[in-house]
Coordinates of C-alpha atoms in Angstrom, one line a residue:
M9 CA 0.0 0.0 0.0
S10 CA 1.2 3.5 -0.8
R11 CA 2.4 5.6 2.1
H12 CA 1.0 8.7 0.5
G13 CA -2.4 9.2 -1.1
E14 CA -3.1 10.6 -4.5
S15 CA -4.4 13.9 -3.2
F16 CA -1.2 14.4 -1.2
K17 CA 1.0 13.6 -4.2
R18 CA -1.0 16.0 -6.3
S19 CA -0.6 18.8 -3.8
V20 CA 3.2 18.2 -3.8
V21 CA 3.3 18.1 -7.6
D22 CA 1.2 21.3 -7.8
S23 CA 3.5 23.1 -5.4
Y24 CA 6.5 22.3 -7.6
L25 CA 4.7 23.0 -10.9
G26 CA 3.4 26.3 -9.6
G27 CA 6.9 27.6 -10.3
D28 CA 7.7 29.0 -6.9
E29 CA 9.3 25.9 -5.5
S30 CA 12.3 23.8 -6.4
Y31 CA 12.2 20.0 -5.9
A32 CA 14.1 20.4 -2.7
S33 CA 11.9 23.2 -1.3
A34 CA 8.6 21.4 -2.3
A35 CA 10.0 18.2 -0.7
S36 CA 11.0 20.0 2.5
M37 CA 7.6 21.8 2.7
H38 CA 5.7 18.5 2.5
G39 CA 8.1 16.3 4.4
V40 CA 9.2 14.0 1.6
D41 CA 12.5 13.4 -0.3
A42 CA 13.4 15.6 -3.3
A43 CA 13.9 12.4 -5.4
T44 CA 10.3 11.4 -4.6
V45 CA 9.1 14.8 -5.8
R46 CA 11.0 14.4 -9.0
K47 CA 9.5 11.0 -9.6
W48 CA 5.9 12.2 -8.9
V49 CA 6.3 15.2 -11.2
A50 CA 7.7 13.0 -14.0
L51 CA 4.8 10.5 -13.6
Y52 CA 2.3 13.3 -13.5
Q53 CA 3.7 15.0 -16.6
A54 CA 3.8 11.7 -18.5
H55 CA 0.4 10.3 -17.4
G56 CA -1.6 13.0 -15.6
D57 CA -3.5 12.0 -12.5
A58 CA -3.3 8.3 -13.4
G59 CA 0.5 8.5 -12.9
L60 CA -0.1 9.4 -9.2
S61 CA -2.5 6.5 -8.5
G62 CA -1.5 3.3 -6.8
K63 CA -0.4 0.6 -9.2
Y64 CA 0.5 -2.9 -8.4
G65 CA 1.7 -5.6 -10.7
R66 CA 4.4 -7.6 -12.2
Y67 CA 6.1 -7.1 -15.6
D68 CA 6.9 -10.1 -17.7
A69 CA 10.3 -10.6 -19.3
A70 CA 9.2 -9.6 -22.8
F71 CA 7.8 -6.3 -21.6
R72 CA 10.9 -5.5 -19.5
L73 CA 13.1 -6.3 -22.5
S74 CA 11.1 -4.0 -24.8
V75 CA 11.3 -1.2 -22.2
L76 CA 15.1 -1.6 -21.9
E77 CA 15.5 -1.6 -25.6
R78 CA 13.6 1.7 -25.9
M79 CA 15.7 3.1 -23.1
W80 CA 19.0 2.1 -24.8
E81 CA 17.8 3.4 -28.2
E82 CA 16.7 6.8 -26.9
G83 CA 19.5 7.2 -24.3
L84 CA 17.0 7.5 -21.5
S85 CA 17.8 7.2 -17.8
Y86 CA 16.1 4.6 -15.6
R87 CA 14.0 7.3 -14.1
Q88 CA 12.9 8.7 -17.4
T89 CA 12.1 5.2 -18.7
A90 CA 10.0 4.4 -15.7
A91 CA 8.0 7.6 -16.0
L92 CA 7.5 7.0 -19.7
F93 CA 6.1 3.5 -19.2
N94 CA 4.3 4.4 -15.9
I95 CA 6.5 1.9 -13.9
R96 CA 6.5 2.9 -10.2
N97 CA 9.9 1.5 -9.3
A98 CA 12.7 2.0 -11.7
S99 CA 14.8 -0.7 -10.0
C100 CA 12.7 -3.4 -11.6
L101 CA 14.3 -2.5 -14.9
T102 CA 17.8 -3.4 -13.7

């Protein structure tokens, strides 16, 4: 279960996207890590509100391979790739 609800995540994202806060200041203001804010913002920008909702599941080997191939072809980071494919935890790509 997610530690933070969708409305909380949305408020953190909105505070960053409002333009007055950096990742670090938005994180500090809401009591979360700056990397978490970065991840939530990337998910929101790629998928809208659906990117902030809870998602549980497993990814089969064929899907993971296709994701990795796209990452390598486009020179994307693990974080960018996870956001693009709406994968919550980039470590499952390694």
